[in-house]
Tab-separated table of N, CA and C in Angstrom:
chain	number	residue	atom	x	y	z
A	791	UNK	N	3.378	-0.542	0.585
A	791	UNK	CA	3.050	-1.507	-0.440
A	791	UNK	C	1.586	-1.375	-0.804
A	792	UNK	N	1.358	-1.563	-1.764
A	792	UNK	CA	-0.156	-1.134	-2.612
A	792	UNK	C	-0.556	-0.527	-3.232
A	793	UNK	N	0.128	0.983	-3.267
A	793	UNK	CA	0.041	1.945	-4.130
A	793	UNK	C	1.001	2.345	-5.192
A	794	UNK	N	0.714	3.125	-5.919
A	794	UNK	CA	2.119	4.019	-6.820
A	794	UNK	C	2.434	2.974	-7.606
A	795	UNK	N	4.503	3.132	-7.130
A	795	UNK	CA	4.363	1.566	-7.905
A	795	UNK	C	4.840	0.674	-7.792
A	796	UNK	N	4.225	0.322	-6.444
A	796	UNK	CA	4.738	-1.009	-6.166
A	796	UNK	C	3.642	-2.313	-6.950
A	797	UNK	N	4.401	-3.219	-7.154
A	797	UNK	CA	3.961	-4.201	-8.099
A	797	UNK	C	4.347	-6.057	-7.066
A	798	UNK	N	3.451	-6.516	-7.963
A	798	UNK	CA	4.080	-7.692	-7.332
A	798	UNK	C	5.441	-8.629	-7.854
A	799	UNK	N	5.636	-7.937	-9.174
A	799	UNK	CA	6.238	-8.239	-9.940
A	799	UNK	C	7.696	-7.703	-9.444
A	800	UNK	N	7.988	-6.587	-8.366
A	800	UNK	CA	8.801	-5.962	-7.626
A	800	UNK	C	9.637	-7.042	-6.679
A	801	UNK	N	8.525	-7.409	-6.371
A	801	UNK	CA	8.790	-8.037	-4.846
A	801	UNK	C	9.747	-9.612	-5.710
A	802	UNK	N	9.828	-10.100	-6.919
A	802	UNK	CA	10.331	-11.424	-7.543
A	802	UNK	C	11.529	-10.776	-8.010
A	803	UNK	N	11.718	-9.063	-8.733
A	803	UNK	CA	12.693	-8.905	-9.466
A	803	UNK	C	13.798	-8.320	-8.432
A	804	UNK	N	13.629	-7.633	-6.783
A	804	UNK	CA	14.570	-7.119	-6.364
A	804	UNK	C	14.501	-7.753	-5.031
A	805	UNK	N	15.706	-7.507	-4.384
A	805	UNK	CA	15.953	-8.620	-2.991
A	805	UNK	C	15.715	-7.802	-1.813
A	806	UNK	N	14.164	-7.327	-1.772
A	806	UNK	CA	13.491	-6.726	-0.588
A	806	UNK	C	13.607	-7.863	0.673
A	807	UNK	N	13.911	-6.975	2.078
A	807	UNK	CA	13.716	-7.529	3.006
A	807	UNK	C	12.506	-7.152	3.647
A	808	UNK	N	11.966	-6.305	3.548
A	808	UNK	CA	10.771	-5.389	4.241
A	808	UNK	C	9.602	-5.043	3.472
A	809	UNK	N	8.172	-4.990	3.603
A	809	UNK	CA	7.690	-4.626	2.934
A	809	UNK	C	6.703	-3.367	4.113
A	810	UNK	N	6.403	-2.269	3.524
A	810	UNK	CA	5.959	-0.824	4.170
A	810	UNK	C	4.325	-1.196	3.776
A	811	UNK	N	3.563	-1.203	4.420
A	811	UNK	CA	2.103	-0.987	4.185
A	811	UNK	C	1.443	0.605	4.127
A	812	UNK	N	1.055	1.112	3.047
A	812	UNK	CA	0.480	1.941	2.863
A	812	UNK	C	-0.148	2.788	3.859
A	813	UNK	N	-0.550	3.866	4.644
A	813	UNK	CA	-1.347	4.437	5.445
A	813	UNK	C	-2.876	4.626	4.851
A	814	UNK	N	-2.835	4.144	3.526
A	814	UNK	CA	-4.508	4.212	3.011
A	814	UNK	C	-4.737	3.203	3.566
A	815	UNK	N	-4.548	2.053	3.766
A	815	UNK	CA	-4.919	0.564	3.983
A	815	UNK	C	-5.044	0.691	5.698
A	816	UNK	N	-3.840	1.353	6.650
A	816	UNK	CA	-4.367	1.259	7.993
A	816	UNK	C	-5.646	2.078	8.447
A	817	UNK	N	-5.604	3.508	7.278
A	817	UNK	CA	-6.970	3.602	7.764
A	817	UNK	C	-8.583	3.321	7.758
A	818	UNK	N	-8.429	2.434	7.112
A	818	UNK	CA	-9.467	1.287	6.685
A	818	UNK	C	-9.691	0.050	7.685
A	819	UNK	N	-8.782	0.402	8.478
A	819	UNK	CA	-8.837	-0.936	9.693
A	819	UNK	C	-10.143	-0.599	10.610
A	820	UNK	N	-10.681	-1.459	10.567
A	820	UNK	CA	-12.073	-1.301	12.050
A	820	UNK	C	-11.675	-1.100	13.184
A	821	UNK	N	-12.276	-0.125	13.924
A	821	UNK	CA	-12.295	-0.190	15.191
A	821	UNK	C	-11.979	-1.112	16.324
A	822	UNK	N	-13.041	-2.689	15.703
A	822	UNK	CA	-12.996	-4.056	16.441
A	822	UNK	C	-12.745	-5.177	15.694
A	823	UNK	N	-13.020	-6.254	15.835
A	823	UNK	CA	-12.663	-7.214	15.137
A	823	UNK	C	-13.600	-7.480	13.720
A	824	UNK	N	-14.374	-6.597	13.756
A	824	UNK	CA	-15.362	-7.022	12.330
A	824	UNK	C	-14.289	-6.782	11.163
A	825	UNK	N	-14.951	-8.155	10.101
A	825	UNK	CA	-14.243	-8.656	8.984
A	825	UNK	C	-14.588	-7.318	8.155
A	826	UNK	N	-13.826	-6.722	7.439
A	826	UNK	CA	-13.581	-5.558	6.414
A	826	UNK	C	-12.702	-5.903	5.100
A	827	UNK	N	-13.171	-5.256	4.094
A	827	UNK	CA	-12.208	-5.372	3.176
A	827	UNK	C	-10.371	-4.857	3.431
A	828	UNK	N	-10.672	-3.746	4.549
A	828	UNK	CA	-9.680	-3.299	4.506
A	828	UNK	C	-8.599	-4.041	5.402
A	829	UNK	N	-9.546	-4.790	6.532
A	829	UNK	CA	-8.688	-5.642	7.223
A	829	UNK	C	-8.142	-7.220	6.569
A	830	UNK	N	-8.984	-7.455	5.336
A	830	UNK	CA	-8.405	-8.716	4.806
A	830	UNK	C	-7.522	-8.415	3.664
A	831	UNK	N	-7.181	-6.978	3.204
A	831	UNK	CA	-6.031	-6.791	2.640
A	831	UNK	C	-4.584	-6.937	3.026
A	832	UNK	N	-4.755	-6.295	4.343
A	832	UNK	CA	-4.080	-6.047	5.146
A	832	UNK	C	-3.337	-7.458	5.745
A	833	UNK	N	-4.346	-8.252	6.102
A	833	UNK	CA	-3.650	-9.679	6.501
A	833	UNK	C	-3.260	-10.169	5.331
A	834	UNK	N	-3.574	-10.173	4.052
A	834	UNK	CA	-3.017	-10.793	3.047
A	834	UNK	C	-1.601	-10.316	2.520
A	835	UNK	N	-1.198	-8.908	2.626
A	835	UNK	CA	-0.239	-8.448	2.516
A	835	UNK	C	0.628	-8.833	3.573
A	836	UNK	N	-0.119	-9.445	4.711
A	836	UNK	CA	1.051	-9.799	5.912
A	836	UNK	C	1.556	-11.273	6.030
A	837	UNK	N	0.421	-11.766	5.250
A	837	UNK	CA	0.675	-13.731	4.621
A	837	UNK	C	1.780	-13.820	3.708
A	838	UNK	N	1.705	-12.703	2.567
A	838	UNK	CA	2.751	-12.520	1.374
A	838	UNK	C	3.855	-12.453	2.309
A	839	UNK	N	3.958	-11.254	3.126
A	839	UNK	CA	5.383	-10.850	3.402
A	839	UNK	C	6.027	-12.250	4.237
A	840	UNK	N	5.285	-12.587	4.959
A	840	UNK	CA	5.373	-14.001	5.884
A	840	UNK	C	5.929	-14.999	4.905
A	841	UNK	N	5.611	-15.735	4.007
A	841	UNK	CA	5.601	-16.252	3.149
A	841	UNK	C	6.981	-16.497	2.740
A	842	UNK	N	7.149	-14.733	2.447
A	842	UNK	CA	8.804	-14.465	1.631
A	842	UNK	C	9.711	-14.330	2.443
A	843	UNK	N	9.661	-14.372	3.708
A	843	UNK	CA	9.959	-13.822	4.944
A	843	UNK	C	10.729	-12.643	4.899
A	844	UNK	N	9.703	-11.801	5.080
A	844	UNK	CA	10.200	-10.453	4.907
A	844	UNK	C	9.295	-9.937	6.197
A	845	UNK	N	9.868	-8.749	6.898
A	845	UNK	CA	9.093	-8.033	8.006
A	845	UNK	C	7.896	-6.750	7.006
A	846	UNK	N	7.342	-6.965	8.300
A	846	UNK	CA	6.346	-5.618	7.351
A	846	UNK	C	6.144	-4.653	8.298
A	847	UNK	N	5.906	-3.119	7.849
A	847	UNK	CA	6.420	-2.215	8.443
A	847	UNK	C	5.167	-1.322	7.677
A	848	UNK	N	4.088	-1.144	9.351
A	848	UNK	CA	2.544	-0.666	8.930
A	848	UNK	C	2.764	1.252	8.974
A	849	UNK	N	2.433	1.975	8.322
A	849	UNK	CA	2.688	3.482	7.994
A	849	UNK	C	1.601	3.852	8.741
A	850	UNK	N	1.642	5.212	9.549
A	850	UNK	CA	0.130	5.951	9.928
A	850	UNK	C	-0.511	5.479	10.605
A	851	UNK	N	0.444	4.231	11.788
A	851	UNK	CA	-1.267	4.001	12.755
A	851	UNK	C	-1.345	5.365	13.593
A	852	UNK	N	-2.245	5.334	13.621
A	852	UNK	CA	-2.841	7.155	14.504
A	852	UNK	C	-3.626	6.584	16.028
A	853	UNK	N	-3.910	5.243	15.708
A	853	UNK	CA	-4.824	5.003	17.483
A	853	UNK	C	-5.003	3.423	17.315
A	854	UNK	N	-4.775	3.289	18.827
A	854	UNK	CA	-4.889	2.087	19.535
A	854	UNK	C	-5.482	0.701	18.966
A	855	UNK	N	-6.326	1.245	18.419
A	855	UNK	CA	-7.416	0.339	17.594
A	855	UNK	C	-6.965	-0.529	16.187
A	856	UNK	N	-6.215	0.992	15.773
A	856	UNK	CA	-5.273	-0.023	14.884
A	856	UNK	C	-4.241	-0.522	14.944
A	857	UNK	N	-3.280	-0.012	15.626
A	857	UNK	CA	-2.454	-0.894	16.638
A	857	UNK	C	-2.889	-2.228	16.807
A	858	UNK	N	-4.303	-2.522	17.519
A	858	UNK	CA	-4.403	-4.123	18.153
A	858	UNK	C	-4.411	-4.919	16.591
A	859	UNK	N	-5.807	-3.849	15.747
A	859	UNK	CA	-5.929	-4.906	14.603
A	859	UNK	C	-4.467	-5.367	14.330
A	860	UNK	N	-3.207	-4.682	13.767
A	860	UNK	CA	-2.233	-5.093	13.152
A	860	UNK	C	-1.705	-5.868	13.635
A	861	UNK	N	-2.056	-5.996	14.989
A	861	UNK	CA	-0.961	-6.967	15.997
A	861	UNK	C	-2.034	-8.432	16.161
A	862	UNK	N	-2.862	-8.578	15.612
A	862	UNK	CA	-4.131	-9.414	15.266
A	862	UNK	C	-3.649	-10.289	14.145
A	863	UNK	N	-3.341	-9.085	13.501
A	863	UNK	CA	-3.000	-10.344	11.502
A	863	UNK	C	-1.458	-10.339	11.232
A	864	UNK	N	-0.717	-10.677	12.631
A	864	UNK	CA	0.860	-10.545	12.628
A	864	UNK	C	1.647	-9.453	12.363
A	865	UNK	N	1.434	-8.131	12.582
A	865	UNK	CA	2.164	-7.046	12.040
A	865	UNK	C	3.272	-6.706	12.977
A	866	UNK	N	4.106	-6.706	13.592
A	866	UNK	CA	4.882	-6.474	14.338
A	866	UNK	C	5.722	-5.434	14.836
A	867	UNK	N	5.475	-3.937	13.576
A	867	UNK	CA	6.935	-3.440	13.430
A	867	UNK	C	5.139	-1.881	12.755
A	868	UNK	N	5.409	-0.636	13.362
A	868	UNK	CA	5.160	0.510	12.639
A	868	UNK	C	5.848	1.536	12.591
A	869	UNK	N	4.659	2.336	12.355
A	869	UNK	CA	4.844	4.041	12.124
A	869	UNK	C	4.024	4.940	12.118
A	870	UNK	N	3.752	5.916	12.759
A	870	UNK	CA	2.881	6.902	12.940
A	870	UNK	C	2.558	7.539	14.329
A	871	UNK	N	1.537	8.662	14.051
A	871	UNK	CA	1.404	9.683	15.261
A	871	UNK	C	1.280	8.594	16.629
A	872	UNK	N	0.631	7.396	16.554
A	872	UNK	CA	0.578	7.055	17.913
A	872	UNK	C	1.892	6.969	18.738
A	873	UNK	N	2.868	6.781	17.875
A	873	UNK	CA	4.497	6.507	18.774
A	873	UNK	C	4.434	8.459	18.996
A	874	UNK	N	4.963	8.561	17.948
A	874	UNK	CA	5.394	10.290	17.965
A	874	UNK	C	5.196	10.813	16.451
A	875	UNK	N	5.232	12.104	16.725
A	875	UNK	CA	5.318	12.775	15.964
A	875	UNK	C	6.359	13.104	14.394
A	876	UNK	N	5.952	13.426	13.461
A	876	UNK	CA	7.323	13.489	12.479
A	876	UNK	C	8.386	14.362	13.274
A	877	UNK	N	9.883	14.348	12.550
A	877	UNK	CA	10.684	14.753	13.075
A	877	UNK	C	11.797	14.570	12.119
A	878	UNK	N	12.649	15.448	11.892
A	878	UNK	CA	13.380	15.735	11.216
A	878	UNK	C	14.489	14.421	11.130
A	879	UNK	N	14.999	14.407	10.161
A	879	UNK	CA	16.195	12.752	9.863
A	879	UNK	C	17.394	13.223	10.828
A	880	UNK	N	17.438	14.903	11.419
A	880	UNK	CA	19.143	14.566	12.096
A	880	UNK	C	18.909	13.751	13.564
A	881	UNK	N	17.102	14.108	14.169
A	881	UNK	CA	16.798	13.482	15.263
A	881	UNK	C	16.815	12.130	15.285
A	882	UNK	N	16.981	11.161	14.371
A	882	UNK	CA	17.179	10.047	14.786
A	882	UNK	C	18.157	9.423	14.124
A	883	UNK	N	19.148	10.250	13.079
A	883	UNK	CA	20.025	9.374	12.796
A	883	UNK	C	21.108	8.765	13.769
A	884	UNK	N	21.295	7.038	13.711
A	884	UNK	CA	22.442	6.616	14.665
A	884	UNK	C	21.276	5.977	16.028
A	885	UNK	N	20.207	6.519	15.823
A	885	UNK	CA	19.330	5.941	16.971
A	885	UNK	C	17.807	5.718	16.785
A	886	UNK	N	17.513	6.003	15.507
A	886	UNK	CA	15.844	5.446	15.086
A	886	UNK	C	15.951	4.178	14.745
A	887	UNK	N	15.375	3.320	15.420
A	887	UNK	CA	14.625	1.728	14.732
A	887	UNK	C	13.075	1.589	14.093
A	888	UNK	N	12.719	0.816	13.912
A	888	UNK	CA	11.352	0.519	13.981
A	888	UNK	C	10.429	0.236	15.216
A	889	UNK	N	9.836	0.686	15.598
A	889	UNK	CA	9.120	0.374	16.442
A	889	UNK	C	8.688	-0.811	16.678
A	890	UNK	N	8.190	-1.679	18.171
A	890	UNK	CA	8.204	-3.470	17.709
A	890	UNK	C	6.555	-2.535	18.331
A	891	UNK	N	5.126	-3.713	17.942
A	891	UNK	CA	3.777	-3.083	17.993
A	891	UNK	C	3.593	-3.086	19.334
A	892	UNK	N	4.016	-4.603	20.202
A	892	UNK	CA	3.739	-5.325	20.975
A	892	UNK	C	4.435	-4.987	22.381
């Protein structure tokens, strides 16, 4: 969510349960707890999804750090090198979930 074309205008016209956070936006997350633009996007996109109650589902965390931030501004659910590696769709069809952060 944030780029291309997602709109907000998306999220009123079709019956999303999930919303995907961009990997530009996790890598903008700080190291520590200092306030960033990139970290108050990030919680705001996680207030929206909260809101609509929809899960949100963070792309590209690569390290620990962003891991905690997301699990900081309610993120619950990712994706990226820190779990594993890409991998082809026959390896997890019937047995890939989302990852829970926590």
């Amino acid at each position: 969510f944030g780029t291309g074309y997602s709109s907000l205008s998306y999220l009123h016209q079709y019956p999303f349960e999930t919303l995907k956070i961009d990997r530009s936006f996790i890598t903008e997350l700080p190291p520590d707890d200092t306030e960033t633009q990139g970290l108050a996007l990030v919680r705001a996109i996680q207030m929206l999804a909260d809101s609509l109650q929809m899960k949100v589902i963070a792309e590209g965390i690569e390290d620990e750090s962003q891991r905690q931030a997301l699990l900081r501004v309610g993120c619950r659910y990712g994706q990226g090198f820190l779990f594993a590696e890409a991998q082809p769709a026959a390896t997890w069809l019937g047995a890939g979930r989302p990852l829970l952060l926590n």
